[in-house]
Amino acid sequence: MSKADLHIHTTASDGRSTPRQILENADKHNLEIISITDHDTIRGYQKAAKIADEYDVRLLPGVEITSDFNGRECHLLAYCFDPNHPKIKQLIAQHYKSRLARAKWIVNELSKQGLEVDIEEVKAEANGSNIGRPHIAAVLIDKGYVASFKEAFIRYLSDQSLGTIYNQYYSHHEVIAAVKEAGGAIVVAHPGNLYSDEELNELVTAGIDGIEFIHPSHDYSRQKQVEEFADDHTLLKTGGSDFHGGDKEYQKFFGVVTINTKYVHRLLRMTDQRKAINV
Ligand code: AMP
Ligand code: ZN
Ligand code: FE
Ligand code: FE
């Protein structure tokens, strides 16, 4: 089977591997097609695109966009859009600002609980990457407030412990429109048990093109359910490892949680048609 991985993070967001390391490892694991899907940034993809021809791997444009879905954060994966389209540039600029403002909000929430974290420490931890909660978690570990990422999320950083997280992300409607205008495909990431079928139907009505059915958080029965949902609604099916590098727990998924390239070819046919119509 020829394999693809359409969900990978790098040091451009909260992943631990550089874009080059991802390409090297993808080549080693005989992945035919990959997409680098950092949180709200395409810098990792752009770096990889410059050097991709040194490796026997096909690289597709990708990004994991955080959208505001009725006041909740909803991760949407975008593929094969024009990275230079003004709508994509606008969205990414807005989400960069939103991530910084959101990190400041989270730091302020932590201070109410007696945890002293300075936004400058979080920025230093992110070191130019798009800021996310894992960077805040790393500062909490450094300062001895928690012993592990897991503890940081369980006690302080999960959606449940923070309540409604302040954000200025585009709504799911705006994200879907921008990606389609840029000729891309837009896919609901790791539905897992995050959404009811009603909510998934709402996303379908809003115009999503596909749904991620293969993901490390999906057991076989959830995978089958999502697959059935996709087939019932004529949606594209995608998948990948959601690789973030780092500890052994996650390392094991790279090259293992993959999809058959036939699913990617369907996606490519769709985005080729969309680009032809958009012109
Ligand atoms: P953010 O982009 O700020 O919303 O942070 C989300 C990211 O945090 C996810 O993509 C994961 O990389 C990480 N994350 C979320 N939940 C956990 C958790 N329970 N333990 C460790 N990392 C997590
Ligand atoms: Zn992440
Ligand atoms: Fe995600
Ligand atoms: Fe992800």
Tab-separated table of C-alpha atoms and ligand atoms in Angstrom:
chain	number	residue	atom	x	y	z
A	1	MET	CA	0.000	0.000	0.000
A	2	SER	CA	1.314	3.466	-0.764
A	3	LYS	CA	0.991	5.559	2.359
A	4	ALA	CA	0.343	9.186	3.187
A	5	ASP	CA	0.257	11.262	6.382
A	6	LEU	CA	-1.828	14.426	6.157
A	7	HIS	CA	-1.465	15.665	9.749
A	8	ILE	CA	2.003	16.656	10.964
A	9	HIS	CA	3.296	19.478	13.199
A	10	THR	CA	6.753	21.074	13.182
A	11	THR	CA	8.742	23.633	15.168
A	12	ALA	CA	6.769	26.321	13.300
A	13	SER	CA	3.986	25.644	15.830
A	14	ASP	CA	4.132	23.234	18.773
A	15	GLY	CA	5.962	20.312	17.148
A	16	ARG	CA	9.510	19.307	18.134
A	17	SER	CA	10.821	18.290	14.705
A	18	THR	CA	12.050	20.754	12.111
A	19	PRO	CA	10.523	20.696	8.629
A	20	ARG	CA	13.716	19.025	7.348
A	21	GLN	CA	13.562	16.310	10.014
A	22	ILE	CA	9.953	15.625	9.003
A	23	LEU	CA	10.917	15.215	5.348
A	24	GLU	CA	13.854	12.950	6.297
A	25	ASN	CA	11.676	10.756	8.483
A	26	ALA	CA	8.860	10.643	5.943
A	27	ASP	CA	11.369	9.460	3.335
A	28	LYS	CA	12.740	6.842	5.775
A	29	HIS	CA	9.244	5.528	6.516
A	30	ASN	CA	8.422	5.361	2.802
A	31	LEU	CA	5.589	7.835	3.032
A	32	GLU	CA	4.688	8.801	-0.523
A	33	ILE	CA	2.717	11.964	0.304
A	34	ILE	CA	2.716	14.171	3.395
A	35	SER	CA	1.223	17.452	4.491
A	36	ILE	CA	2.708	19.656	7.203
A	37	THR	CA	-0.247	21.062	9.128
A	38	ASP	CA	0.999	23.435	11.787
A	39	HIS	CA	-1.443	25.326	14.000
A	40	ASP	CA	-2.466	28.516	12.153
A	41	THR	CA	0.825	28.944	10.301
A	42	ILE	CA	2.280	27.787	6.980
A	43	ARG	CA	5.892	28.702	7.795
A	44	GLY	CA	6.827	25.081	8.437
A	45	TYR	CA	5.241	24.050	5.148
A	46	GLN	CA	7.002	26.886	3.307
A	47	LYS	CA	10.409	25.900	4.738
A	48	ALA	CA	9.814	22.281	3.781
A	49	ALA	CA	8.605	23.235	0.296
A	50	LYS	CA	11.973	24.844	-0.453
A	51	ILE	CA	13.896	21.616	0.238
A	52	ALA	CA	11.298	18.941	-0.557
A	53	ASP	CA	12.921	17.988	-3.857
A	54	GLU	CA	15.907	16.627	-1.899
A	55	TYR	CA	13.611	13.870	-0.613
A	56	ASP	CA	11.533	11.160	-2.205
A	57	VAL	CA	8.305	12.539	-0.727
A	58	ARG	CA	5.502	14.621	-2.197
A	59	LEU	CA	4.618	17.587	0.025
A	60	LEU	CA	1.158	19.178	-0.084
A	61	PRO	CA	0.264	22.624	1.283
A	62	GLY	CA	-1.476	22.276	4.637
A	63	VAL	CA	-2.449	24.056	7.835
A	64	GLU	CA	-4.532	23.188	10.917
A	65	ILE	CA	-6.726	26.226	11.423
A	66	THR	CA	-8.379	26.918	14.765
A	67	SER	CA	-11.871	28.245	14.082
A	68	ASP	CA	-14.497	29.667	16.380
A	69	PHE	CA	-17.405	27.206	16.173
A	70	ASN	CA	-20.281	28.724	18.150
A	71	GLY	CA	-17.908	29.940	20.844
A	72	ARG	CA	-15.826	26.745	20.949
A	73	GLU	CA	-12.509	26.118	19.267
A	74	CYS	CA	-12.743	23.738	16.326
A	75	HIS	CA	-9.681	22.512	14.439
A	76	LEU	CA	-10.122	22.518	10.669
A	77	LEU	CA	-7.462	21.104	8.345
A	78	ALA	CA	-6.913	22.904	5.044
A	79	TYR	CA	-5.079	21.371	2.096
A	80	CYS	CA	-3.854	22.315	-1.360
A	81	PHE	CA	-4.853	25.981	-1.125
A	82	ASP	CA	-2.797	28.709	-2.785
A	83	PRO	CA	-0.443	29.750	0.063
A	84	ASN	CA	-0.139	33.241	-1.433
A	85	HIS	CA	-3.865	33.903	-1.696
A	86	PRO	CA	-4.749	37.177	0.101
A	87	LYS	CA	-7.566	35.467	2.056
A	88	ILE	CA	-5.111	32.894	3.421
A	89	LYS	CA	-2.585	35.600	4.304
A	90	GLN	CA	-5.300	37.606	6.089
A	91	LEU	CA	-6.513	34.580	8.025
A	92	ILE	CA	-3.012	33.628	9.144
A	93	ALA	CA	-2.181	37.202	10.190
A	94	GLN	CA	-5.398	37.405	12.219
A	95	HIS	CA	-4.810	34.024	13.868
A	96	TYR	CA	-1.225	34.961	14.764
A	97	LYS	CA	-2.606	38.004	16.598
A	98	SER	CA	-5.371	35.912	18.150
A	99	ARG	CA	-2.875	33.355	19.477
A	100	LEU	CA	-0.819	36.064	21.156
A	101	ALA	CA	-3.891	37.757	22.684
A	102	ARG	CA	-5.227	34.365	23.775
A	103	ALA	CA	-1.898	33.448	25.404
A	104	LYS	CA	-1.994	36.766	27.314
A	105	TRP	CA	-5.538	35.963	28.425
A	106	ILE	CA	-4.492	32.477	29.604
A	107	VAL	CA	-1.479	33.898	31.484
A	108	ASN	CA	-3.837	36.332	33.234
A	109	GLU	CA	-6.206	33.474	34.160
A	110	LEU	CA	-3.233	31.587	35.641
A	111	SER	CA	-2.225	34.625	37.684
A	112	LYS	CA	-5.687	34.565	39.300
A	113	GLN	CA	-4.768	31.093	40.542
A	114	GLY	CA	-1.445	32.296	41.949
A	115	LEU	CA	0.734	31.050	39.077
A	116	GLU	CA	3.183	33.757	38.083
A	117	VAL	CA	3.967	33.489	34.394
A	118	ASP	CA	5.096	36.373	32.241
A	119	ILE	CA	3.980	36.511	28.612
A	120	GLU	CA	7.625	37.269	27.724
A	121	GLU	CA	8.613	33.880	29.164
A	122	VAL	CA	6.002	32.211	26.967
A	123	LYS	CA	7.240	34.112	23.910
A	124	ALA	CA	10.812	33.065	24.698
A	125	GLU	CA	9.682	29.443	24.993
A	126	ALA	CA	7.891	29.647	21.637
A	127	ASN	CA	11.078	31.146	20.173
A	128	GLY	CA	9.358	32.540	17.086
A	129	SER	CA	6.928	29.612	16.656
A	130	ASN	CA	3.201	30.245	16.613
A	131	ILE	CA	2.288	30.368	20.321
A	132	GLY	CA	0.111	27.617	21.763
A	133	ARG	CA	-0.784	26.127	25.110
A	134	PRO	CA	2.103	23.612	24.944
A	135	HIS	CA	4.510	26.582	25.201
A	136	ILE	CA	2.697	27.787	28.321
A	137	ALA	CA	2.852	24.220	29.668
A	138	ALA	CA	6.624	24.191	29.138
A	139	VAL	CA	6.987	27.405	31.178
A	140	LEU	CA	4.835	25.909	33.971
A	141	ILE	CA	7.167	22.872	34.030
A	142	ASP	CA	10.312	25.078	34.008
A	143	LYS	CA	9.006	27.069	36.944
A	144	GLY	CA	8.165	23.953	38.927
A	145	TYR	CA	4.401	24.529	39.027
A	146	VAL	CA	3.765	21.147	37.394
A	147	ALA	CA	5.822	18.048	36.682
A	148	SER	CA	4.606	17.230	33.178
A	149	PHE	CA	2.657	18.414	30.129
A	150	LYS	CA	-0.115	16.073	31.135
A	151	GLU	CA	-0.386	17.649	34.572
A	152	ALA	CA	-0.236	21.173	33.081
A	153	PHE	CA	-3.180	20.379	30.798
A	154	ILE	CA	-5.233	18.477	33.341
A	155	ARG	CA	-4.875	21.097	36.089
A	156	TYR	CA	-4.648	24.388	34.211
A	157	LEU	CA	-4.765	24.409	30.426
A	158	SER	CA	-7.496	22.093	29.184
A	159	ASP	CA	-10.673	23.588	27.726
A	160	GLN	CA	-12.448	22.289	30.833
A	161	SER	CA	-10.110	23.967	33.332
A	162	LEU	CA	-10.040	27.275	31.443
A	163	GLY	CA	-13.746	27.386	30.609
A	164	THR	CA	-14.529	29.441	27.509
A	165	ILE	CA	-11.126	30.419	26.168
A	166	TYR	CA	-10.930	33.993	24.882
A	167	ASN	CA	-10.104	34.048	21.176
A	168	GLN	CA	-10.377	36.210	18.071
A	169	TYR	CA	-10.195	33.383	15.555
A	170	TYR	CA	-12.231	33.430	12.342
A	171	SER	CA	-15.563	31.647	12.627
A	172	HIS	CA	-15.866	28.234	10.943
A	173	HIS	CA	-17.898	29.970	8.193
A	174	GLU	CA	-15.096	32.460	7.514
A	175	VAL	CA	-12.415	29.761	7.544
A	176	ILE	CA	-14.371	27.560	5.128
A	177	ALA	CA	-14.963	30.479	2.743
A	178	ALA	CA	-11.321	31.630	2.784
A	179	VAL	CA	-9.905	28.157	2.113
A	180	LYS	CA	-12.359	27.488	-0.714
A	181	GLU	CA	-11.610	30.851	-2.327
A	182	ALA	CA	-7.933	29.909	-2.208
A	183	GLY	CA	-8.743	26.677	-4.090
A	184	GLY	CA	-8.223	24.392	-1.101
A	185	ALA	CA	-10.118	21.624	0.645
A	186	ILE	CA	-11.341	22.043	4.232
A	187	VAL	CA	-11.632	19.076	6.585
A	188	VAL	CA	-12.819	18.608	10.184
A	189	ALA	CA	-9.806	17.481	12.239
A	190	HIS	CA	-9.931	14.572	14.728
A	191	PRO	CA	-13.689	14.628	15.489
A	192	GLY	CA	-13.082	11.943	18.166
A	193	ASN	CA	-15.766	12.591	20.752
A	194	LEU	CA	-15.528	16.383	20.402
A	195	TYR	CA	-18.736	16.843	18.409
A	196	SER	CA	-22.204	15.361	18.399
A	197	ASP	CA	-23.606	14.136	15.076
A	198	GLU	CA	-25.788	17.248	15.137
A	199	GLU	CA	-22.705	19.445	15.328
A	200	LEU	CA	-21.017	17.467	12.559
A	201	ASN	CA	-24.156	17.997	10.463
A	202	GLU	CA	-23.897	21.719	11.165
A	203	LEU	CA	-20.327	21.691	9.854
A	204	VAL	CA	-21.465	19.793	6.756
A	205	THR	CA	-24.186	22.368	6.147
A	206	ALA	CA	-21.564	25.105	6.571
A	207	GLY	CA	-19.709	23.555	3.635
A	208	ILE	CA	-16.830	21.424	4.895
A	209	ASP	CA	-15.391	19.100	2.249
A	210	GLY	CA	-14.142	16.256	4.380
A	211	ILE	CA	-13.512	14.682	7.732
A	212	GLU	CA	-10.451	13.125	9.341
A	213	PHE	CA	-11.302	9.475	9.984
A	214	ILE	CA	-7.854	8.063	10.744
A	215	HIS	CA	-6.241	9.692	13.794
A	216	PRO	CA	-4.400	8.312	16.856
A	217	SER	CA	-7.296	9.414	19.093
A	218	HIS	CA	-9.807	7.275	17.131
A	219	ASP	CA	-10.248	3.676	18.122
A	220	TYR	CA	-11.393	1.291	15.408
A	221	SER	CA	-15.087	1.673	16.175
A	222	ARG	CA	-14.928	5.495	16.127
A	223	GLN	CA	-12.958	5.317	12.876
A	224	LYS	CA	-15.711	3.194	11.334
A	225	GLN	CA	-18.427	5.575	12.565
A	226	VAL	CA	-16.657	8.600	11.134
A	227	GLU	CA	-16.066	6.745	7.880
A	228	GLU	CA	-19.765	5.923	7.648
A	229	PHE	CA	-20.683	9.533	8.386
A	230	ALA	CA	-18.322	10.679	5.618
A	231	ASP	CA	-19.798	8.211	3.131
A	232	ASP	CA	-23.386	9.159	4.033
A	233	HIS	CA	-22.571	12.832	3.377
A	234	THR	CA	-20.239	12.301	0.372
A	235	LEU	CA	-17.297	13.826	2.203
A	236	LEU	CA	-13.592	13.381	1.563
A	237	LYS	CA	-11.852	11.146	4.075
A	238	THR	CA	-8.395	12.054	5.371
A	239	GLY	CA	-6.070	11.023	8.160
A	240	GLY	CA	-2.661	11.166	9.711
A	241	SER	CA	-0.509	10.853	12.791
A	242	ASP	CA	-0.927	14.365	14.280
A	243	PHE	CA	2.777	13.978	14.950
A	244	HIS	CA	4.275	16.536	17.363
A	245	GLY	CA	7.649	14.849	17.870
A	246	GLY	CA	9.138	14.779	21.312
A	247	ASP	CA	8.445	11.990	23.731
A	248	LYS	CA	8.221	8.328	22.847
A	249	GLU	CA	4.462	8.271	23.336
A	250	TYR	CA	4.017	10.324	20.159
A	251	GLN	CA	7.098	9.179	18.204
A	252	LYS	CA	5.511	5.791	17.691
A	253	PHE	CA	2.706	7.135	15.508
A	254	PHE	CA	4.893	8.577	12.747
A	255	GLY	CA	4.901	6.295	9.730
A	256	VAL	CA	2.358	4.047	11.490
A	257	VAL	CA	-0.871	6.052	11.567
A	258	THR	CA	-1.182	6.636	7.836
A	259	ILE	CA	-3.788	6.576	5.074
A	260	ASN	CA	-3.849	4.962	1.672
A	261	THR	CA	-2.823	7.489	-0.991
A	262	LYS	CA	-6.111	6.782	-2.825
A	263	TYR	CA	-7.795	9.157	-0.356
A	264	VAL	CA	-5.280	11.865	-1.189
A	265	HIS	CA	-5.855	11.419	-4.913
A	266	ARG	CA	-9.587	12.034	-4.353
A	267	LEU	CA	-8.723	15.208	-2.476
A	268	LEU	CA	-6.384	16.307	-5.262
A	269	ARG	CA	-9.040	15.720	-7.925
A	270	MET	CA	-11.449	17.859	-5.938
A	271	THR	CA	-9.040	20.741	-5.360
A	272	ASP	CA	-7.902	20.653	-9.021
A	273	GLN	CA	-11.547	21.068	-10.059
A	274	ARG	CA	-12.070	23.841	-7.527
A	275	LYS	CA	-9.028	25.735	-8.782
A	276	ALA	CA	-10.254	25.378	-12.379
A	277	ILE	CA	-13.667	26.802	-11.416
A	278	ASN	CA	-12.217	29.600	-9.241
A	279	VAL	CA	-10.062	30.978	-12.054
B	1	AMP	P1	-3.547	25.342	21.319
B	1	AMP	O1	-3.021	25.349	19.917
B	1	AMP	O2	-3.014	26.444	22.151
B	1	AMP	O3	-5.046	25.207	21.399
B	1	AMP	O4	-2.979	24.014	21.969
B	1	AMP	C1	-3.463	22.779	21.470
B	1	AMP	C2	-2.356	21.771	21.432
B	1	AMP	O5	-2.009	21.433	22.768
B	1	AMP	C3	-2.716	20.465	20.788
B	1	AMP	O6	-2.545	20.454	19.417
B	1	AMP	C4	-1.745	19.527	21.440
B	1	AMP	O7	-0.481	19.639	20.808
B	1	AMP	C5	-1.606	20.081	22.832
B	1	AMP	N1	-2.480	19.419	23.805
B	1	AMP	C6	-3.815	19.499	23.907
B	1	AMP	N2	-4.267	18.769	24.945
B	1	AMP	C7	-3.170	18.215	25.511
B	1	AMP	C8	-2.958	17.352	26.640
B	1	AMP	N3	-3.985	16.906	27.373
B	1	AMP	N4	-1.702	16.979	26.909
B	1	AMP	C9	-0.676	17.423	26.182
B	1	AMP	N5	-0.796	18.247	25.120
B	1	AMP	C10	-2.039	18.631	24.788
B	2	ZN	ZN	-0.480	20.857	18.447
B	3	FE	FE	-5.845	19.540	16.447
B	4	FE	FE	-2.803	18.664	15.053
